PDB file of C-alpha atoms in Angstrom:
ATOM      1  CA  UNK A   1       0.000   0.000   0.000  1.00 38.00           C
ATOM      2  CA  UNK A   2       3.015   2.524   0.846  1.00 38.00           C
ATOM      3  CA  UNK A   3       4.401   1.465  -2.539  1.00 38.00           C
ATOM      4  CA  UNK A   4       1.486   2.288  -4.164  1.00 38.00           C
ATOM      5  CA  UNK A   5       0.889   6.214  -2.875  1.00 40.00           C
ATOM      6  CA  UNK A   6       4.421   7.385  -3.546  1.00 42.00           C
ATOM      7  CA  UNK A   7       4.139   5.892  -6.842  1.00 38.00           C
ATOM      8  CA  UNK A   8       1.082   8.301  -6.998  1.00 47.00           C
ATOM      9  CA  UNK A   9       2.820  11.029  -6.088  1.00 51.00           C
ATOM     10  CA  UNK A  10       2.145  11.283  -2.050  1.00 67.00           C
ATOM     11  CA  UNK A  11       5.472  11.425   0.121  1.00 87.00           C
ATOM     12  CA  UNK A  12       5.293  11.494   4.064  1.00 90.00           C
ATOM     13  CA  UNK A  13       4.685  14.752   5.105  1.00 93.00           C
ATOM     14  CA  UNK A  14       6.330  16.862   7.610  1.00 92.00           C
ATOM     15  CA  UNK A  15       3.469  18.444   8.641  1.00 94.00           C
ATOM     16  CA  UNK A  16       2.669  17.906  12.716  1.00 95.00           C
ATOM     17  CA  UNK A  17      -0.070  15.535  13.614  1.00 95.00           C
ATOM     18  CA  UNK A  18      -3.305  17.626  13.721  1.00 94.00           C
ATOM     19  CA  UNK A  19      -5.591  16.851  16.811  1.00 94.00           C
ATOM     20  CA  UNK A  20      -8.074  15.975  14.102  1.00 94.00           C
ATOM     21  CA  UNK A  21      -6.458  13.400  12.452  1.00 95.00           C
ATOM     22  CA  UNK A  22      -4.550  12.344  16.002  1.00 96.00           C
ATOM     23  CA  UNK A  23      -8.079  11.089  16.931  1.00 95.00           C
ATOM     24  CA  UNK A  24      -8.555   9.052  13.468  1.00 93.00           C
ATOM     25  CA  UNK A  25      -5.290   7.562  14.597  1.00 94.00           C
ATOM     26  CA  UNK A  26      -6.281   6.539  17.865  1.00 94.00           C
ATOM     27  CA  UNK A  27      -9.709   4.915  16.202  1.00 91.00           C
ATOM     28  CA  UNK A  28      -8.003   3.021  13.350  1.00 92.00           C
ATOM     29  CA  UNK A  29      -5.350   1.857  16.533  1.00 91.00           C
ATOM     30  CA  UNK A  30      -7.897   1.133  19.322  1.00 89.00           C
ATOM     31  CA  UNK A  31      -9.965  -1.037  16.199  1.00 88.00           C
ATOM     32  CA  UNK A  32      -7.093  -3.007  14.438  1.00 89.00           C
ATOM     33  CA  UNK A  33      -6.165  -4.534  18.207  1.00 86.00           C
ATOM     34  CA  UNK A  34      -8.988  -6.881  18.290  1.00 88.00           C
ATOM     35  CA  UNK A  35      -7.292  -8.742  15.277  1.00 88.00           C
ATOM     36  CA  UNK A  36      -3.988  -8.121  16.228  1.00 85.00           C
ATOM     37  CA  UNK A  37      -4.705  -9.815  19.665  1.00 86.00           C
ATOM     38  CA  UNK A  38      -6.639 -12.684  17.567  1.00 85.00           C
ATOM     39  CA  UNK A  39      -3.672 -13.431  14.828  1.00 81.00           C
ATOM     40  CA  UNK A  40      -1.370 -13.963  17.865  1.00 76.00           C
ATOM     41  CA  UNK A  41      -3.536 -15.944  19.959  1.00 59.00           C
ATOM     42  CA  UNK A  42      -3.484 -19.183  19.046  1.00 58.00           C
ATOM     43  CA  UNK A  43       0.443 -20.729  17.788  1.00 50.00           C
ATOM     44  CA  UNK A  44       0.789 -24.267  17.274  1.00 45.00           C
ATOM     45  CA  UNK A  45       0.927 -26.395  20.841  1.00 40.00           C
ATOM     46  CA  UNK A  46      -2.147 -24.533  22.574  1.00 37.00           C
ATOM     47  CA  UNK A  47      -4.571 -24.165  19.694  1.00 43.00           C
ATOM     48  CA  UNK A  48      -7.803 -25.508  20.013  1.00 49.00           C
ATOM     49  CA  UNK A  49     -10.974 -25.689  17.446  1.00 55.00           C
ATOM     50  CA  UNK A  50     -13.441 -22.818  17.531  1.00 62.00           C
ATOM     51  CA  UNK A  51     -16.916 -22.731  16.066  1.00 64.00           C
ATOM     52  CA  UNK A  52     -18.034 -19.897  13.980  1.00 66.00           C
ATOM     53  CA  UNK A  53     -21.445 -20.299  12.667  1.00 64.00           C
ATOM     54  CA  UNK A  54     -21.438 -23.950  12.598  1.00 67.00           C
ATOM     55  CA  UNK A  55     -18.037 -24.397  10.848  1.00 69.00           C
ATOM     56  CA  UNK A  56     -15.314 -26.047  12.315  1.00 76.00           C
ATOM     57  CA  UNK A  57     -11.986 -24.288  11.622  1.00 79.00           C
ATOM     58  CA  UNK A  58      -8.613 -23.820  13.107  1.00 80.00           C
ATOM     59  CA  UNK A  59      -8.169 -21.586  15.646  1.00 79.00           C
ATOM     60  CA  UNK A  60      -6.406 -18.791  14.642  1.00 82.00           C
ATOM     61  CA  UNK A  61      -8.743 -18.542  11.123  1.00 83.00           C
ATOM     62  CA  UNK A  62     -12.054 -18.517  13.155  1.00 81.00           C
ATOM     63  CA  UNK A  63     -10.482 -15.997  15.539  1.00 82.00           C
ATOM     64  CA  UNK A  64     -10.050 -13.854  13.067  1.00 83.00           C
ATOM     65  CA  UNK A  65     -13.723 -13.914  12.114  1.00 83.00           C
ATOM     66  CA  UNK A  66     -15.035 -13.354  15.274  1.00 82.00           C
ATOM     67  CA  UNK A  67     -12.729 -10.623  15.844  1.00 85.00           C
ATOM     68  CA  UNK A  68     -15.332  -8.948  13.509  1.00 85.00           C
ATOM     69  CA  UNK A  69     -17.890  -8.958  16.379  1.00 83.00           C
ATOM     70  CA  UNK A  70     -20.330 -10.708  14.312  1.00 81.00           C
ATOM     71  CA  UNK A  71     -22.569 -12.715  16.796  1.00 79.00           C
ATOM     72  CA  UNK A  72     -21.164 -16.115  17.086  1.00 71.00           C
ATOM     73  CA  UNK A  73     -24.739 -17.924  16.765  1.00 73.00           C
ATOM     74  CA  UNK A  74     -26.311 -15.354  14.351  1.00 76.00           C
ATOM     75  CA  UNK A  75     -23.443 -15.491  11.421  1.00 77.00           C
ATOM     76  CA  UNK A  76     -24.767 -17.318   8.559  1.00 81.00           C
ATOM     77  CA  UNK A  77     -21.690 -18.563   6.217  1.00 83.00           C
ATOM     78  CA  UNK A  78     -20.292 -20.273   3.371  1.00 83.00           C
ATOM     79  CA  UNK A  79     -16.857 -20.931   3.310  1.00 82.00           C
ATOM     80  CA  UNK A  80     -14.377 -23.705   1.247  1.00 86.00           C
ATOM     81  CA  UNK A  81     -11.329 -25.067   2.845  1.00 87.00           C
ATOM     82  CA  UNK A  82      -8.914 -26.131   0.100  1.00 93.00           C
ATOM     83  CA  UNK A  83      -8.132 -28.947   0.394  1.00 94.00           C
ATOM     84  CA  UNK A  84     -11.031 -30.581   2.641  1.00 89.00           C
ATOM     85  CA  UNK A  85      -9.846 -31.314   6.245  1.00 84.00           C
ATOM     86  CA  UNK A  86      -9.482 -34.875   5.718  1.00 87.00           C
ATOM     87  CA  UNK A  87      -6.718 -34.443   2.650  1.00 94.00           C
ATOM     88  CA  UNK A  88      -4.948 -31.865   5.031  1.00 92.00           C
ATOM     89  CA  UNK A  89      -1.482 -32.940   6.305  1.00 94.00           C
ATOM     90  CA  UNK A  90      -0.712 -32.642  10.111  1.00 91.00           C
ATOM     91  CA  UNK A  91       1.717 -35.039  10.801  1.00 93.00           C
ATOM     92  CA  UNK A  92       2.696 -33.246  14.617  1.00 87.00           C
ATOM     93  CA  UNK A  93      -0.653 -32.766  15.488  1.00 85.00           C
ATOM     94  CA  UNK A  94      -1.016 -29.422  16.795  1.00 81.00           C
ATOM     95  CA  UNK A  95      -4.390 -28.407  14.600  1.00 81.00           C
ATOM     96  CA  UNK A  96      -2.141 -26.155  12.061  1.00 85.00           C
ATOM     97  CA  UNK A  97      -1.981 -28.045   9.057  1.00 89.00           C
ATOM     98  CA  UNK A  98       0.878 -27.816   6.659  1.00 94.00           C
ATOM     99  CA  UNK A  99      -0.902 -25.444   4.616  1.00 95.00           C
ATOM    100  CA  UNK A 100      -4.802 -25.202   3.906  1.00 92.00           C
ATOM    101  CA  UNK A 101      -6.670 -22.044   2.358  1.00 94.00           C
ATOM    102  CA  UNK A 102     -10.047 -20.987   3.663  1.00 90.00           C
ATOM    103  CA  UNK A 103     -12.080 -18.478   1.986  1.00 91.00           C
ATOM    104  CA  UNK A 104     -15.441 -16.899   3.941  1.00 88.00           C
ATOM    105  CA  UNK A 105     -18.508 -15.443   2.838  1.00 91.00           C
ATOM    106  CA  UNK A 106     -20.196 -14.470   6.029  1.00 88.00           C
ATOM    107  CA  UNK A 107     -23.791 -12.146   6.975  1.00 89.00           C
ATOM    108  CA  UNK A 108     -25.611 -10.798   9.617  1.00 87.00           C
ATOM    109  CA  UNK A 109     -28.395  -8.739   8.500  1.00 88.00           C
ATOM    110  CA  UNK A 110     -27.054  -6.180   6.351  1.00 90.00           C
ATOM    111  CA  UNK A 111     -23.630  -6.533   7.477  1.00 92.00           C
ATOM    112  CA  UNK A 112     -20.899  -8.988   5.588  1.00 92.00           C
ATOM    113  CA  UNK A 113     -17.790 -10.541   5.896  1.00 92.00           C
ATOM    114  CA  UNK A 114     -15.532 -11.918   3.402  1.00 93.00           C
ATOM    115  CA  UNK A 115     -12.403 -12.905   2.289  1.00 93.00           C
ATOM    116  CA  UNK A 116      -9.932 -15.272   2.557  1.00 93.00           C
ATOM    117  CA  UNK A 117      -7.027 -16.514   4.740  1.00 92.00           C
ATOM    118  CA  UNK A 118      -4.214 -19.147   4.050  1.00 94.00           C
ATOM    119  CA  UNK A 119      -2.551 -20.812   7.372  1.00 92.00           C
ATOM    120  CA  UNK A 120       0.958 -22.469   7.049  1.00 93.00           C
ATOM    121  CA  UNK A 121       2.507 -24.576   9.808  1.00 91.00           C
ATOM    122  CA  UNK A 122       6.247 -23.783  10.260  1.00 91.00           C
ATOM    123  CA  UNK A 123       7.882 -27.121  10.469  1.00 92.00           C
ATOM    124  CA  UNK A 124       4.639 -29.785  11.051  1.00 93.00           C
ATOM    125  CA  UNK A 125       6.889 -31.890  13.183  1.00 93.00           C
ATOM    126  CA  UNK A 126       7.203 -29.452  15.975  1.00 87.00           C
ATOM    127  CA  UNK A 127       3.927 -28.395  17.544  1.00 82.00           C
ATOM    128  CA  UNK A 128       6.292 -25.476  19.125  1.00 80.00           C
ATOM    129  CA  UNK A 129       7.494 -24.082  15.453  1.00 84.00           C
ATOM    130  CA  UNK A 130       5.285 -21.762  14.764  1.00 85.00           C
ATOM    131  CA  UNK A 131       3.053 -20.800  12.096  1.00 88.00           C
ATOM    132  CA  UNK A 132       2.052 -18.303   9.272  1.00 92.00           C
ATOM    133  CA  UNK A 133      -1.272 -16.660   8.631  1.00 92.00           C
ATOM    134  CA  UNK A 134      -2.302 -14.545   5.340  1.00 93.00           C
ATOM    135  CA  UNK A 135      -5.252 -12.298   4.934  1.00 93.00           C
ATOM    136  CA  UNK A 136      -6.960 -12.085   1.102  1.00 91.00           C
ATOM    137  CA  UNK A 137      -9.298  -9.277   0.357  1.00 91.00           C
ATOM    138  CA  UNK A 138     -10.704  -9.307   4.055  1.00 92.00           C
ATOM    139  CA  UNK A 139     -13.509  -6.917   4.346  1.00 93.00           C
ATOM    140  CA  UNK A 140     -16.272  -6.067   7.043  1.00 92.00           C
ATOM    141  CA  UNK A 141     -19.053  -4.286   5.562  1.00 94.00           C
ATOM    142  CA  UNK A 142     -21.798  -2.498   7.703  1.00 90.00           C
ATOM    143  CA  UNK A 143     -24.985  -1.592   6.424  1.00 91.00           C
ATOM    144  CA  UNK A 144     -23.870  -3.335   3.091  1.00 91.00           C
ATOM    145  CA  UNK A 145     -25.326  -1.522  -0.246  1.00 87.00           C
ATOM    146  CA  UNK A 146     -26.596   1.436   1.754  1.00 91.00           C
ATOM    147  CA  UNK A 147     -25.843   5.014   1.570  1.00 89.00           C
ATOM    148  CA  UNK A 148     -24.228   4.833   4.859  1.00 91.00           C
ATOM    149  CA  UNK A 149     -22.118   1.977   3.918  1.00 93.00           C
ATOM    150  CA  UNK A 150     -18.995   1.771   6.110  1.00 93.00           C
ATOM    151  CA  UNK A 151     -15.909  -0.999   6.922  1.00 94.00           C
ATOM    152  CA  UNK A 152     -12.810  -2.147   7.635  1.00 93.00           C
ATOM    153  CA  UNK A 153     -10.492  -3.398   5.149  1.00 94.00           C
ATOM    154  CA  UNK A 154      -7.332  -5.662   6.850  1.00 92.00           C
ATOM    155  CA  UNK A 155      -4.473  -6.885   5.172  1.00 93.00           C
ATOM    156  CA  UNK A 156      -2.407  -8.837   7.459  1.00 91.00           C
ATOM    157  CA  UNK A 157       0.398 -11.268   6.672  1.00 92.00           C
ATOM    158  CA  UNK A 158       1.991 -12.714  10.367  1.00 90.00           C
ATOM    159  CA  UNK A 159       4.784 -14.531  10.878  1.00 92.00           C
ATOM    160  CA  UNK A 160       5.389 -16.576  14.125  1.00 89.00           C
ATOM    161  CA  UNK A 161       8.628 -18.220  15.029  1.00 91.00           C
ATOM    162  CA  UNK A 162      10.106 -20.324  17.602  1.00 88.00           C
ATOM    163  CA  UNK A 163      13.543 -18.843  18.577  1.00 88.00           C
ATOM    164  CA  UNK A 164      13.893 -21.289  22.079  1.00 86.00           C
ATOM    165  CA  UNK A 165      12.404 -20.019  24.378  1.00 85.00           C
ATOM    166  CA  UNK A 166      10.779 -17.449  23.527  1.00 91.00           C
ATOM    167  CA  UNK A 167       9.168 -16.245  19.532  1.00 91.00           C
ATOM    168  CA  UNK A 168       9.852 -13.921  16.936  1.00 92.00           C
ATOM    169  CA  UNK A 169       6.712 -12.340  15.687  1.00 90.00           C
ATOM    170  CA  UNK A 170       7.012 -10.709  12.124  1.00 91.00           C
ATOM    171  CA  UNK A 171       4.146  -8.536  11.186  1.00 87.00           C
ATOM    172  CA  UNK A 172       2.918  -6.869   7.893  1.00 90.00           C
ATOM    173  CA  UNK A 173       0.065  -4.961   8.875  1.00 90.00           C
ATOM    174  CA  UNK A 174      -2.450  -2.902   6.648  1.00 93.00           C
ATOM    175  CA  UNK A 175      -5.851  -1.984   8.319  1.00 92.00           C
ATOM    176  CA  UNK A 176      -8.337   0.668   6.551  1.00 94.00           C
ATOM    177  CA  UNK A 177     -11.600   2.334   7.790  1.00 93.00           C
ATOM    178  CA  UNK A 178     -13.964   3.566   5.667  1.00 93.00           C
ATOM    179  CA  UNK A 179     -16.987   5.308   6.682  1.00 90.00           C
ATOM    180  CA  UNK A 180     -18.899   9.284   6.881  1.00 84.00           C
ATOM    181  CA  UNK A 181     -15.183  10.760   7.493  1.00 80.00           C
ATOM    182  CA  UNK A 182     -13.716   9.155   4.366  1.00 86.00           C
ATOM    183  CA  UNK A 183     -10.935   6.533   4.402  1.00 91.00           C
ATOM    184  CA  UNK A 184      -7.726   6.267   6.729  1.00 91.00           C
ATOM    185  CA  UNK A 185      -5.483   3.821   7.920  1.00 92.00           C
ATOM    186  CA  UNK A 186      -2.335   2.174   9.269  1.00 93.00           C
ATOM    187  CA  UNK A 187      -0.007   0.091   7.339  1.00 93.00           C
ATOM    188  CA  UNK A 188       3.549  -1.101   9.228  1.00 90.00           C
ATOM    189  CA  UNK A 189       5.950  -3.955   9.312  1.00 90.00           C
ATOM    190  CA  UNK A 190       8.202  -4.988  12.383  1.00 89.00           C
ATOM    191  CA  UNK A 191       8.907  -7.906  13.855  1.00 91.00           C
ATOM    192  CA  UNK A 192       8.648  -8.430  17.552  1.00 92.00           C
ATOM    193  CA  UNK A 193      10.333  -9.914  20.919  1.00 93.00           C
ATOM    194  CA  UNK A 194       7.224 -12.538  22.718  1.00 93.00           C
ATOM    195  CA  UNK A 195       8.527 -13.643  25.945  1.00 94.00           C
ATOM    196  CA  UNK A 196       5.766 -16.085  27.165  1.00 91.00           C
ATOM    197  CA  UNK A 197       5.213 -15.893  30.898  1.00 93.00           C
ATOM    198  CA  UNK A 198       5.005 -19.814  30.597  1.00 88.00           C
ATOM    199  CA  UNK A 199       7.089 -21.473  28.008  1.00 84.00           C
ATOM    200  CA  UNK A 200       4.308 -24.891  28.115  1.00 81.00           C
ATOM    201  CA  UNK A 201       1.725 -22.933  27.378  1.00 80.00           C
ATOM    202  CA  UNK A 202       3.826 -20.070  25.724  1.00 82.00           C
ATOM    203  CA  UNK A 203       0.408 -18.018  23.901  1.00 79.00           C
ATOM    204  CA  UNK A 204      -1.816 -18.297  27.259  1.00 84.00           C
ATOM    205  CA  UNK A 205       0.249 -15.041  28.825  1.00 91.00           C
ATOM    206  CA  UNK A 206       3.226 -13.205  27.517  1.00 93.00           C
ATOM    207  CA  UNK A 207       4.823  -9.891  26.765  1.00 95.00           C
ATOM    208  CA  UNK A 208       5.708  -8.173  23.538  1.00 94.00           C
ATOM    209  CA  UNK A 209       8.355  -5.482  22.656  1.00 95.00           C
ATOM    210  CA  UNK A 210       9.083  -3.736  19.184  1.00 93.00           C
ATOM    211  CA  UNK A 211      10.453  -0.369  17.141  1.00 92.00           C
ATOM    212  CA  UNK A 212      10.002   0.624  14.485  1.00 92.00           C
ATOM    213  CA  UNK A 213       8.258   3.017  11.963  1.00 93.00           C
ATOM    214  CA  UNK A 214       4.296   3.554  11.551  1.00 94.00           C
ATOM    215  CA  UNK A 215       2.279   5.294   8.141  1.00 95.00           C
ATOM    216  CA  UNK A 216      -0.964   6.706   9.232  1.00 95.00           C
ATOM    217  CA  UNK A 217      -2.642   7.363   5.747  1.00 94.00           C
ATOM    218  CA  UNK A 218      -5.888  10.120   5.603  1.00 93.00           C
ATOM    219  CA  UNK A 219      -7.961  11.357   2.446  1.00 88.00           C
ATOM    220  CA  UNK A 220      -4.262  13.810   1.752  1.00 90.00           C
ATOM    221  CA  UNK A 221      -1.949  13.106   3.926  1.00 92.00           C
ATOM    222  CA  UNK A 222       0.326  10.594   4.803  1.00 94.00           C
ATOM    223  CA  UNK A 223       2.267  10.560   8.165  1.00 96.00           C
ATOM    224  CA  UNK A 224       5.260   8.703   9.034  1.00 95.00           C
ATOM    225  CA  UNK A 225       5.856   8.265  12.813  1.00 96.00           C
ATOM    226  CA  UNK A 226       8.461   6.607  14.612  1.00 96.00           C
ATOM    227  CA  UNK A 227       6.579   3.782  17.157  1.00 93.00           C
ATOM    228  CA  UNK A 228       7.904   1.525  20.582  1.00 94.00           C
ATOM    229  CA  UNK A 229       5.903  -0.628  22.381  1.00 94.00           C
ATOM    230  CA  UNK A 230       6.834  -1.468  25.708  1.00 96.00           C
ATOM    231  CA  UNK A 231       6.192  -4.423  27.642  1.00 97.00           C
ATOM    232  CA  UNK A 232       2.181  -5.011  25.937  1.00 95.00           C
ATOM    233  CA  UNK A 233       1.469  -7.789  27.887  1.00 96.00           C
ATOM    234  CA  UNK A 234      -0.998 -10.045  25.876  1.00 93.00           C
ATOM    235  CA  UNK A 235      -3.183 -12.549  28.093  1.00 92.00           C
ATOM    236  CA  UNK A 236      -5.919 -14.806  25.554  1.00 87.00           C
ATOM    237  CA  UNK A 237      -8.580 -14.500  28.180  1.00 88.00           C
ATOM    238  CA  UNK A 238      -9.083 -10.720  26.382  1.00 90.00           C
ATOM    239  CA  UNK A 239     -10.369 -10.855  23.047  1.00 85.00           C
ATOM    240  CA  UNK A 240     -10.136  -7.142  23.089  1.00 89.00           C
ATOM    241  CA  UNK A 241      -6.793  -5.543  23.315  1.00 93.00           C
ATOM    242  CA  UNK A 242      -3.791  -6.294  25.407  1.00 94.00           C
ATOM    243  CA  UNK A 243      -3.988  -5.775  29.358  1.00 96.00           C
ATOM    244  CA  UNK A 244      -0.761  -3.711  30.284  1.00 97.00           C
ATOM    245  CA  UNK A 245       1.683  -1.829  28.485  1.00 97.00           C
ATOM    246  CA  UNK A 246       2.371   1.342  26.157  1.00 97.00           C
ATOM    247  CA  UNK A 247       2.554   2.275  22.758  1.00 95.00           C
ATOM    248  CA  UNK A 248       4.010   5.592  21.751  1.00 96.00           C
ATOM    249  CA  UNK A 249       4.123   7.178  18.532  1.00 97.00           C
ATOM    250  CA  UNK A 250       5.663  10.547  17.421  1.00 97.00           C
ATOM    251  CA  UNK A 251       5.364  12.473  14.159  1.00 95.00           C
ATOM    252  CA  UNK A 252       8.253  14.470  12.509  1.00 93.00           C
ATOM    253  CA  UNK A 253       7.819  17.288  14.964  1.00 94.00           C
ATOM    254  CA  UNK A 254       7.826  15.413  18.463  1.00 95.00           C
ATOM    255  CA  UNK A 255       3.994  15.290  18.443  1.00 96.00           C
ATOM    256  CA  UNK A 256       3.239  12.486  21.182  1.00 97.00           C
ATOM    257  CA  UNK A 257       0.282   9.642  20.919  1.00 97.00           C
ATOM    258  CA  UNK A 258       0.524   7.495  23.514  1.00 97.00           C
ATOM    259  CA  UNK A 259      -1.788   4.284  23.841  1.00 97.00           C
ATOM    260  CA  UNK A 260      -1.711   2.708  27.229  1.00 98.00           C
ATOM    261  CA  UNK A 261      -3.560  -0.271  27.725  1.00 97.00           C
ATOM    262  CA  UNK A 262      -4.834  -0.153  31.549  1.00 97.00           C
ATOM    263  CA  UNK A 263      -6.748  -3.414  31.582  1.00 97.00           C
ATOM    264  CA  UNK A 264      -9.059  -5.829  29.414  1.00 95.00           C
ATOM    265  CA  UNK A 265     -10.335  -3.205  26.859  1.00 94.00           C
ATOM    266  CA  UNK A 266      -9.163  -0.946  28.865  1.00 96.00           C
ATOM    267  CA  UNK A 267      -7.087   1.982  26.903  1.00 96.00           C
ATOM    268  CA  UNK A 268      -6.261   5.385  27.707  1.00 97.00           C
ATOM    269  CA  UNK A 269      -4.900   7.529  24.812  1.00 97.00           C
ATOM    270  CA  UNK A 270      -3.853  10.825  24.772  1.00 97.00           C
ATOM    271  CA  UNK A 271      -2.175  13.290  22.525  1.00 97.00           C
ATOM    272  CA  UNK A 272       0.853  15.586  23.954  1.00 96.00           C
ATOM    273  CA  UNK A 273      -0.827  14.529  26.865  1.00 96.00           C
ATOM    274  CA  UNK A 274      -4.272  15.847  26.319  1.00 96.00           C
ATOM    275  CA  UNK A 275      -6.989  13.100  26.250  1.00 96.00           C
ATOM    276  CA  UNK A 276      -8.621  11.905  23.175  1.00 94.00           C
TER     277      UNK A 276
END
């Protein structure tokens, strides 16, 4: 996506962070952690099988479709899983197969969800490997066909790696809103330090560190900040966001957003120290 709008002409600017746009930030954050926290939740040796309306899929793919917040018993889907369970290699068991591609087609009333998503097992004869996780043209839709139509767009490509004993989590992330106020998003690409509080069940509890740079993209403007997370401690009992740590951004002029997540869904942001 960054490729694509200097190609069209649009370089970072240098501009400071309005409050206006510091606000669209903290939306387009405080919504794309529900499916960061739901691509990291589930690694090979603690995934289980979720349900999502009457399909049984692999963890990680059916939390990323409830991380939509479409009602569990209400979604109606179709969905093909290529190829069918039963051809799908697994040979160490730990419900990531070696590679399988699912593709969703999922309503609620006038709101839809599609796309598709491609799961890769690192090395499928070590349950503690790791695994890989692709987004396709993933796309909530509210009030679909309307003249209040608004979404989310996410294209996510995650990486997660065993490096004994803790993981390397590698991250491409591009998350859109679209809506009344136009489109804007977040597109970045780091790779993180996960130290699991508990290396058996290393994705129950842990704690995540990073740097690295952040594009916040509005209808004409395109900021570049400089981003460090500190000790976000990630716990999968919160579907949410994480429960503890920080996340500060600043723009080219020493602008300050800082996330701070206090608790379970939980978060406190604030701009040069002003609430938003």
């Amino acid at each position: 996506m960054l490729g694509l709008l200097v190609a069209c002409g649009q370089q970072p600017t240098t501009d400071p962070l309005s409050k206006a746009d510091a606000q669209k930030l903290k939306d387009s954050l405080v919504q794309s952690n529900k499916y960061l926290v739901a691509a990291i939740a589930s690694p090979s040796g603690v995934v289980t099988t979720n349900t999502a309306g009457g399909l049984s899929l692999p963890s990680p793919v059916a939390n990323l479709i409830l991380a939509s917040g479409l009602p569990p018993q209400s979604i109606n889907c179709t969905a093909s899983e290529t190829p069918p369970k039963a051809q799908q290699q697994d040979l160490d068991n730990d419900k990531i197969p070696l590679q399988a591609t699912y593709r969703v087609d999922c309503t609620v009333g006038d709101t839809r969800l599609r796309g598709g998503i491609v799961l890769r097992d690192k090395d499928d004869n070590n349950p503690a490997s790791g695994y890989t996780i692709d987004t396709d043209q993933y796309e909530l839709t509210l009030n679909t066909g309307k003249s209040n139509e608004s979404g989310v767009k996410l294209d996510l490509d995650l990486d997660v790696t065993w490096n004994n004993p803790n993981y390397a989590v590698r991250y491409n992330f591009n998350f859109e809103i679209y809506g009344s106020d136009g489109r804007f998003g977040t597109t970045y690409a780091y790779t993180a330090t996960y130290v699991p509080d508990n290396a058996q069940t290393p994705f129950a509890a842990g704690t995540f560190n990073y740097e690295g740079s952040l594009d916040f993209r509005t209808a004409t403007k395109l900021y570049r900040l400089t981003g460090k997370a500190t000790d976000l401690k990630f716990s999968n009992t919160c579907k949410e966001t994480f429960v503890g740590g920080s996340w500060n951004l600043e723009d080219t002029r020493g602008n300050k957003l800082l996330v701070v997540y206090n608790a379970c869904n939980n978060v406190t942001v604030t701009y040069n120290g002003e609430a938003l």
